XYZ file of C-alpha atoms in Angstrom:
523
model
C 53.531 -148.064 -181.196
C 54.367 -145.221 -178.837
C 51.524 -143.259 -177.249
C 53.366 -139.991 -177.969
C 52.596 -139.894 -181.691
C 50.051 -138.146 -183.866
C 48.965 -141.599 -185.011
C 47.986 -142.475 -181.438
C 45.922 -139.277 -181.219
C 44.080 -140.236 -184.408
C 43.335 -143.784 -183.239
C 42.056 -142.520 -179.891
C 39.801 -139.924 -181.537
C 38.360 -142.523 -183.934
C 37.720 -144.958 -181.061
C 35.938 -142.451 -178.804
C 34.446 -139.940 -181.296
C 34.119 -141.953 -184.489
C 30.923 -140.257 -185.724
C 32.078 -136.705 -185.021
C 33.155 -134.452 -187.912
C 36.941 -134.399 -187.911
C 37.691 -132.240 -190.955
C 35.488 -130.147 -193.205
C 35.936 -127.914 -196.230
C 32.883 -125.969 -197.358
C 30.136 -128.567 -197.904
C 32.449 -131.596 -197.651
C 33.257 -133.289 -194.347
C 34.741 -136.477 -192.958
C 34.210 -138.140 -189.576
C 36.997 -139.375 -187.334
C 36.131 -142.982 -188.196
C 36.196 -142.250 -191.940
C 39.418 -140.269 -191.541
C 41.198 -143.196 -189.872
C 39.964 -145.576 -192.581
C 41.275 -143.381 -195.399
C 44.555 -142.710 -193.591
C 45.028 -146.481 -193.170
C 44.379 -147.085 -196.867
C 46.935 -144.507 -198.009
C 49.444 -145.586 -195.345
C 49.102 -149.201 -196.462
C 49.742 -148.167 -200.070
C 52.862 -146.246 -198.992
C 54.217 -149.370 -197.278
C 53.581 -151.305 -200.509
C 56.082 -149.007 -202.255
C 58.839 -150.603 -200.130
C 60.485 -147.282 -199.389
C 63.389 -147.546 -196.924
C 62.740 -146.614 -193.302
C 63.119 -142.864 -192.913
C 62.519 -142.149 -196.605
C 61.238 -138.639 -197.261
C 57.746 -138.162 -198.715
C 56.781 -134.730 -200.026
C 53.247 -133.323 -200.021
C 52.819 -130.587 -202.630
C 49.226 -129.499 -203.119
C 46.460 -127.044 -202.454
C 44.551 -127.315 -199.183
C 41.870 -129.992 -199.100
C 40.639 -132.909 -196.976
C 42.871 -135.256 -198.996
C 45.900 -133.195 -197.966
C 45.091 -133.830 -194.298
C 44.663 -137.541 -195.084
C 48.059 -137.550 -196.821
C 49.790 -135.813 -193.903
C 48.388 -138.274 -191.362
C 49.111 -141.253 -193.618
C 52.794 -140.357 -193.907
C 52.957 -139.832 -190.126
C 51.474 -143.340 -189.707
C 54.439 -144.954 -191.489
C 58.170 -145.023 -190.860
C 58.712 -142.415 -193.601
C 59.265 -138.688 -193.003
C 56.865 -135.959 -194.092
C 58.247 -133.012 -196.090
C 55.539 -130.354 -196.591
C 56.030 -128.282 -199.756
C 53.995 -125.082 -199.814
C 51.966 -124.572 -202.987
C 53.610 -121.122 -203.329
C 56.954 -122.638 -204.308
C 57.863 -122.687 -207.990
C 59.283 -125.771 -209.702
C 62.906 -124.665 -209.235
C 62.512 -124.371 -205.467
C 60.647 -127.670 -205.233
C 63.481 -129.315 -207.141
C 66.024 -127.935 -204.668
C 64.168 -129.379 -201.668
C 63.591 -132.711 -203.434
C 67.325 -133.005 -204.044
C 68.401 -131.632 -200.670
C 66.604 -134.275 -198.610
C 66.311 -136.927 -201.345
C 62.524 -137.094 -201.531
C 61.525 -140.471 -202.947
C 57.763 -140.008 -203.192
C 55.571 -136.956 -203.841
C 51.838 -136.745 -203.124
C 50.200 -133.984 -205.135
C 47.104 -132.736 -206.961
C 46.370 -132.083 -210.625
C 47.342 -128.431 -210.445
C 50.828 -129.085 -209.065
C 51.504 -132.241 -211.082
C 52.877 -130.124 -213.926
C 55.563 -128.635 -211.651
C 56.602 -132.123 -210.566
C 56.922 -133.118 -214.221
C 58.958 -129.973 -214.953
C 61.668 -130.985 -212.462
C 61.899 -134.460 -213.993
C 61.265 -136.184 -210.661
C 62.234 -139.874 -210.832
C 60.530 -141.108 -207.662
C 56.998 -142.269 -206.941
C 54.152 -139.824 -207.633
C 50.664 -140.150 -206.158
C 47.777 -137.858 -207.099
C 44.598 -137.141 -205.177
C 42.544 -137.324 -208.387
C 42.663 -139.518 -211.471
C 44.943 -138.166 -214.193
C 45.561 -138.854 -217.863
C 49.127 -139.922 -217.029
C 47.914 -143.120 -215.335
C 49.426 -142.091 -211.992
C 48.233 -143.890 -208.816
C 45.542 -141.820 -207.111
C 43.639 -141.698 -203.833
C 40.393 -142.577 -205.590
C 41.850 -145.934 -206.619
C 43.537 -146.477 -203.262
C 40.234 -145.925 -201.439
C 38.594 -148.414 -203.779
C 41.115 -151.265 -203.715
C 43.199 -151.005 -200.502
C 41.137 -152.337 -197.622
C 43.622 -154.587 -195.824
C 44.341 -154.076 -192.100
C 47.118 -151.604 -191.348
C 49.346 -151.791 -188.291
C 51.274 -148.655 -187.287
C 54.688 -149.155 -185.675
C 56.096 -145.621 -185.350
C 57.876 -144.523 -182.156
C 57.877 -141.131 -180.499
C 61.639 -140.652 -180.900
C 61.536 -141.272 -184.666
C 61.942 -138.366 -187.060
C 58.490 -137.323 -188.299
C 58.731 -134.107 -190.350
C 61.283 -131.949 -192.146
C 60.067 -128.392 -192.709
C 62.002 -125.937 -194.851
C 62.695 -122.264 -194.279
C 65.354 -119.940 -195.597
C 68.686 -119.814 -193.751
C 71.718 -117.560 -193.643
C 73.147 -118.904 -196.896
C 69.994 -118.102 -198.823
C 69.128 -121.711 -199.583
C 66.293 -123.481 -197.765
C 67.339 -125.407 -194.667
C 65.284 -128.316 -193.422
C 64.546 -128.560 -189.695
C 64.000 -132.080 -188.352
C 61.027 -132.645 -186.022
C 60.260 -135.834 -184.087
C 56.889 -137.465 -183.459
C 57.192 -136.527 -179.779
C 57.756 -132.892 -180.762
C 54.432 -132.893 -182.616
C 52.359 -134.299 -179.755
C 54.120 -132.221 -177.097
C 53.460 -129.022 -179.055
C 49.780 -129.939 -179.462
C 49.480 -130.649 -175.738
C 51.037 -127.367 -174.621
C 48.945 -125.259 -177.007
C 45.752 -127.010 -175.911
C 46.761 -126.297 -172.327
C 47.568 -122.601 -172.429
C 44.801 -121.735 -174.899
C 42.259 -123.835 -173.025
C 41.017 -125.649 -176.145
C 37.884 -127.776 -175.791
C 36.274 -130.782 -177.413
C 33.448 -128.720 -178.916
C 35.805 -126.203 -180.557
C 35.832 -125.654 -184.306
C 39.421 -124.806 -185.202
C 40.051 -122.804 -188.364
C 42.425 -124.385 -190.864
C 43.281 -121.078 -192.513
C 47.070 -121.476 -192.264
C 48.964 -123.449 -194.879
C 50.485 -126.694 -193.656
C 54.101 -126.053 -194.641
C 55.447 -125.126 -191.180
C 54.761 -126.180 -187.604
C 52.313 -123.347 -186.815
C 49.966 -124.518 -189.555
C 50.463 -128.239 -188.916
C 49.756 -127.688 -185.230
C 46.130 -126.836 -186.048
C 45.661 -130.414 -187.288
C 47.322 -131.959 -184.259
C 45.472 -129.784 -181.730
C 42.192 -130.819 -183.352
C 43.150 -134.479 -182.913
C 44.355 -133.941 -179.347
C 41.030 -132.432 -178.224
C 38.798 -134.418 -180.671
C 37.688 -131.046 -182.046
C 36.669 -130.206 -185.618
C 39.115 -128.709 -188.126
C 37.416 -126.395 -190.645
C 39.702 -125.870 -193.632
C 39.723 -122.558 -195.485
C 41.594 -121.322 -198.566
C 42.041 -117.596 -198.026
C 41.396 -115.584 -201.188
C 39.284 -112.546 -200.264
C 38.199 -111.092 -196.897
C 34.544 -111.768 -197.781
C 35.296 -115.488 -198.120
C 37.161 -115.444 -194.824
C 34.310 -113.801 -192.904
C 31.850 -116.286 -194.435
C 34.153 -119.105 -193.284
C 33.987 -117.890 -189.676
C 30.207 -117.569 -189.778
C 29.247 -120.642 -191.828
C 31.651 -123.003 -190.052
C 30.905 -121.629 -186.540
C 34.637 -121.160 -185.935
C 35.632 -120.808 -182.276
C 39.462 -120.885 -182.585
C 41.333 -118.909 -185.235
C 45.073 -119.052 -185.924
C 46.434 -116.182 -188.029
C 49.583 -114.423 -189.095
C 49.802 -110.612 -189.070
C 49.717 -110.551 -192.874
C 46.259 -112.135 -192.740
C 45.047 -109.463 -190.333
C 46.197 -106.755 -192.764
C 44.365 -108.460 -195.613
C 41.204 -109.132 -193.619
C 40.785 -105.504 -192.584
C 41.600 -103.998 -195.963
C 38.486 -101.838 -196.267
C 39.109 -101.300 -199.986
C 38.484 -105.007 -200.609
C 35.540 -105.748 -198.368
C 33.275 -104.128 -195.754
C 33.703 -105.511 -192.235
C 30.601 -107.386 -191.004
C 28.832 -106.626 -187.739
C 30.706 -107.924 -184.684
C 27.592 -109.770 -183.454
C 28.069 -112.312 -186.261
C 31.289 -113.529 -184.618
C 30.072 -114.113 -181.080
C 31.139 -117.791 -181.216
C 34.782 -116.946 -181.899
C 36.512 -117.172 -178.514
C 40.252 -117.491 -179.289
C 42.547 -115.800 -181.830
C 46.264 -116.568 -182.047
C 48.879 -114.691 -184.047
C 52.451 -115.715 -184.814
C 54.912 -115.342 -187.674
C 55.456 -111.596 -187.426
C 55.046 -108.439 -185.392
C 51.606 -107.044 -184.624
C 50.828 -103.356 -185.017
C 48.517 -101.349 -182.767
C 46.182 -100.938 -185.748
C 45.927 -104.719 -186.249
C 45.036 -105.245 -182.590
C 42.504 -102.402 -182.649
C 40.642 -103.803 -185.660
C 40.745 -107.359 -184.287
C 39.347 -106.384 -180.882
C 36.650 -104.229 -182.480
C 35.509 -106.935 -184.909
C 35.927 -109.932 -182.587
C 35.161 -108.479 -179.124
C 34.364 -111.880 -177.550
C 37.695 -113.438 -178.551
C 40.791 -113.642 -176.382
C 43.753 -112.541 -178.513
C 47.045 -114.425 -178.002
C 50.171 -112.909 -179.530
C 52.925 -115.543 -179.811
C 56.581 -115.801 -180.811
C 57.979 -118.978 -182.323
C 61.298 -120.257 -183.592
C 62.555 -122.298 -186.512
C 64.487 -124.507 -184.100
C 61.760 -125.026 -181.476
C 58.000 -125.076 -181.621
C 57.268 -121.959 -179.626
C 58.944 -119.720 -177.058
C 56.458 -117.137 -175.823
C 52.872 -116.022 -175.671
C 51.294 -112.829 -174.374
C 48.357 -113.196 -172.018
C 45.254 -111.692 -173.695
C 44.757 -109.385 -170.713
C 48.048 -107.683 -171.656
C 47.475 -107.244 -175.397
C 46.257 -103.641 -175.134
C 48.468 -102.767 -172.159
C 51.749 -103.787 -173.828
C 50.871 -104.588 -177.479
C 54.525 -104.556 -178.547
C 55.487 -107.366 -176.165
C 55.940 -110.975 -177.299
C 54.999 -112.047 -173.767
C 56.593 -114.599 -171.477
C 57.700 -118.219 -171.778
C 55.118 -120.885 -172.598
C 54.760 -123.772 -170.088
C 57.821 -126.054 -169.760
C 60.161 -123.465 -171.324
C 62.774 -121.240 -169.676
C 63.914 -118.112 -171.512
C 67.043 -116.085 -170.827
C 68.330 -112.850 -172.354
C 72.119 -113.024 -172.505
C 74.730 -110.468 -173.590
C 77.930 -111.125 -175.561
C 79.811 -111.924 -172.345
C 77.332 -114.682 -171.448
C 75.826 -112.686 -168.582
C 72.099 -112.226 -168.048
C 70.922 -108.851 -169.297
C 69.457 -106.274 -166.983
C 65.927 -104.967 -167.670
C 65.813 -103.002 -170.945
C 69.257 -104.285 -171.968
C 69.195 -105.964 -175.386
C 70.639 -109.467 -175.689
C 70.158 -112.789 -177.428
C 67.157 -114.922 -176.485
C 68.152 -118.393 -175.244
C 65.446 -121.082 -175.233
C 65.784 -123.900 -172.685
C 63.383 -126.734 -171.933
C 60.687 -128.347 -174.050
C 59.786 -128.314 -177.749
C 63.351 -128.115 -179.117
C 63.699 -129.783 -182.510
C 66.397 -132.192 -183.695
C 68.525 -129.863 -185.819
C 68.989 -128.896 -189.452
C 68.887 -131.619 -192.081
C 72.381 -132.439 -193.392
C 73.654 -129.072 -192.151
C 75.946 -129.667 -189.142
C 77.513 -126.207 -189.216
C 74.149 -124.451 -189.198
C 73.011 -126.755 -186.391
C 76.065 -125.838 -184.309
C 75.215 -122.146 -184.676
C 71.811 -122.591 -183.052
C 71.823 -125.780 -180.957
C 74.207 -125.213 -178.053
C 75.283 -126.917 -174.859
C 73.534 -125.670 -171.732
C 77.027 -124.554 -170.665
C 76.429 -121.257 -172.475
C 74.178 -120.442 -169.494
C 76.834 -121.261 -166.896
C 76.997 -117.611 -165.756
C 73.219 -117.287 -165.655
C 71.925 -120.395 -163.844
C 73.383 -122.867 -161.366
C 74.509 -125.876 -163.402
C 75.755 -127.916 -160.452
C 74.624 -131.480 -161.050
C 73.240 -130.630 -164.499
C 73.951 -132.877 -167.457
C 76.474 -131.243 -169.744
C 74.894 -132.627 -172.913
C 71.577 -130.794 -172.467
C 70.799 -128.782 -175.589
C 69.443 -125.236 -175.644
C 68.676 -122.983 -178.608
C 70.614 -119.776 -179.173
C 67.811 -118.222 -181.173
C 69.565 -115.394 -183.006
C 66.638 -113.205 -181.876
C 67.675 -110.052 -180.037
C 65.200 -109.002 -177.359
C 64.946 -107.252 -174.004
C 62.882 -107.734 -170.847
C 60.999 -105.036 -169.032
C 60.924 -104.742 -165.245
C 57.997 -107.169 -165.023
C 59.677 -109.826 -167.136
C 57.786 -109.246 -170.391
C 59.886 -109.746 -173.511
C 60.152 -107.407 -176.514
C 61.570 -108.374 -179.903
C 64.223 -106.011 -181.308
C 65.851 -107.640 -184.349
C 67.405 -110.722 -185.915
C 71.128 -111.367 -185.728
C 71.214 -111.722 -189.503
C 69.610 -109.537 -192.142
C 66.718 -111.824 -192.934
C 63.597 -110.106 -194.250
C 60.326 -111.090 -192.608
C 57.387 -110.426 -194.880
C 53.829 -111.765 -194.977
C 54.731 -114.338 -192.316
C 57.710 -115.726 -194.275
C 61.438 -115.360 -193.711
C 63.165 -114.348 -196.932
C 66.901 -114.342 -197.506
C 68.192 -111.383 -199.550
C 70.927 -113.716 -200.827
C 68.321 -115.971 -202.463
C 66.935 -113.080 -204.547
C 70.361 -111.599 -205.280
C 71.571 -114.990 -206.533
C 68.669 -115.253 -208.973
C 69.465 -111.761 -210.292
C 73.151 -112.620 -210.711
C 72.416 -115.854 -212.604
C 69.518 -114.731 -214.770
C 69.849 -110.985 -215.354
C 73.384 -110.455 -216.687
C 72.501 -106.882 -217.702
C 72.563 -105.956 -213.998
C 76.023 -105.081 -212.705
C 75.245 -105.056 -208.974
C 72.167 -105.433 -206.842
C 71.195 -105.222 -203.200
C 68.069 -106.652 -201.604
C 66.811 -105.626 -198.177
C 63.637 -105.003 -196.185
C 61.969 -101.721 -195.270
C 59.333 -101.521 -192.537
C 55.771 -101.758 -193.782
C 53.027 -101.959 -191.158
C 50.738 -103.975 -193.446
C 53.154 -106.851 -194.163
C 55.913 -106.213 -191.559
C 58.632 -105.581 -194.175
C 58.472 -104.926 -197.889
C 61.229 -106.292 -200.099
C 63.287 -103.705 -202.001
C 65.704 -104.462 -204.837
C 68.173 -101.738 -205.835
C 70.391 -102.376 -208.852
C 72.976 -100.720 -211.065
C 73.353 -101.345 -214.792
C 74.642 -99.561 -217.936
C 71.037 -98.526 -218.518
C 67.699 -98.765 -216.709
C 65.727 -101.963 -217.318
C 61.979 -102.334 -217.453
C 60.567 -103.282 -214.028
C 58.258 -105.754 -215.742
C 61.255 -107.438 -217.375
C 62.949 -107.884 -213.976
C 59.764 -109.093 -212.287
C 59.067 -111.539 -215.121
C 62.468 -113.171 -214.672
C 62.232 -113.265 -210.871
C 58.783 -114.868 -210.978
C 60.208 -117.794 -212.937
C 62.569 -118.674 -210.083
C 61.045 -117.383 -206.844
C 57.860 -117.837 -204.823
C 55.362 -114.983 -205.073
C 56.074 -113.690 -201.564
C 59.764 -113.251 -202.491
C 59.144 -110.839 -205.380
C 60.304 -107.298 -204.470
C 57.542 -104.732 -204.150
C 59.978 -101.952 -205.059
C 62.657 -102.069 -207.757
C 64.976 -99.075 -207.883
C 67.601 -98.242 -210.525
C 70.802 -96.356 -209.670
C 73.804 -95.759 -211.899
C 76.052 -96.919 -209.036
C 75.570 -98.375 -205.583
C 77.327 -97.212 -202.378
C 79.982 -99.639 -201.125
C 81.159 -100.534 -197.656
C 84.285 -98.724 -196.520
C 85.674 -101.952 -195.074
C 84.858 -104.039 -198.166
C 84.670 -102.365 -201.546
C 83.029 -105.495 -202.993
C 80.015 -105.245 -200.671
C 77.087 -102.887 -201.141
C 76.269 -100.615 -198.209
C 72.640 -101.618 -197.716
C 72.167 -99.427 -194.665
C 73.108 -96.350 -196.721
C 70.609 -97.360 -199.400
C 67.932 -97.999 -196.791
C 68.458 -94.570 -195.218
C 68.305 -92.925 -198.622
C 65.058 -94.633 -199.614
C 63.281 -94.133 -196.289
C 64.256 -90.429 -196.279
C 62.356 -89.853 -199.538
């Protein structure tokens, strides 16, 4: 087995810190030694299923210690992990299952019904005992005690995470075992994580930012304290009761945490153990930073910018967060970043261009999507007018991010926009096409619709749906139909009826979304 795998991190932690608490959730906890034992039992059971090498295994459940066991068990075998966020509805789960041919799903009682709704034909494993006589972790822990030998290699594919692409359908990004350990190592380095840290497991484990909290905990032999965010009061109690020292957030969480209508903010002295806060997955506002610094004065605040196609590109030094709060910072260690214009030349300070990511942490590409991969994963030759490529290997891959940014005179980067019209809301990327397609298929009363985002400081962008129809429909009727097909974060917060929609001059079949956006924001 390669040393550059998450499995190797787990074995090392169990060998040197076996009695230490590895993962906890409220009053429940598990040591590193117990964690390895349970992971081995589930991994051994997975090998007993005789799945082909590289088979995809989905994990579709609420957050719990068993979910962490399941993630590490899959990463201990030659199968590939496909995290499925609990926010997805059955229709979206079915799409991902079919897209990457998932052959086994690990789930809990609450999500088992959705798996049954999609008529999944593969193996199903539940954390708890069920009336359907499905194999469960309780039985596996009881009966599977044989030795388990892990044989994974660092260059093997480890994870496929799904996000929404230009076509509106989820696209899987392929991540290797080496990618996972490298990303843990670099985060531990630039954040200065320590063995005695308690890392909050607030984020869901569907994308690399959330998964990285698990792997950083293993890398430093720290403790991961899981938390299911419901109300700000619960969150503040989590920080205090679990003695959290490292907290990873998205801007949407910060908005929810400091919603004074929901909960009073406790005294800052209660959070004196919290020393690091990270934020990624959206733009921070000055108000978010102000509240965070006031409530957590001892904590260094790291604003970060990540990619779908690579683990991370930038972070902003905490000393700069109040000096240049709008900046996404500079390149993380082992990464080179360039801002390039349409002619392939490096942009001057304040000139907007596309961000090109070169160096470490680049992922494998999109699953079964060669055209989409070609759009983002480019030869280093696209930088031929920016850097000296003499003697360089022509097959080196860089990422053309699709993010448009500029640098200031000191080299700090600032995000401007996406190349496409993706909506970024509550930490998620949402394709307007996905919502428009659901409307077209399921609401035949609607003649035309347009979906787009409008700036909202609390959640970055709110989703707006504008439609035309012979007569106005009930908003509740539209929302009811959308909720049957879309995750909760994809439901528009504003639904607007118009007798007709403005069309593009160049294409009378396309709605002029910019005209609609100007009209609505002028109100």
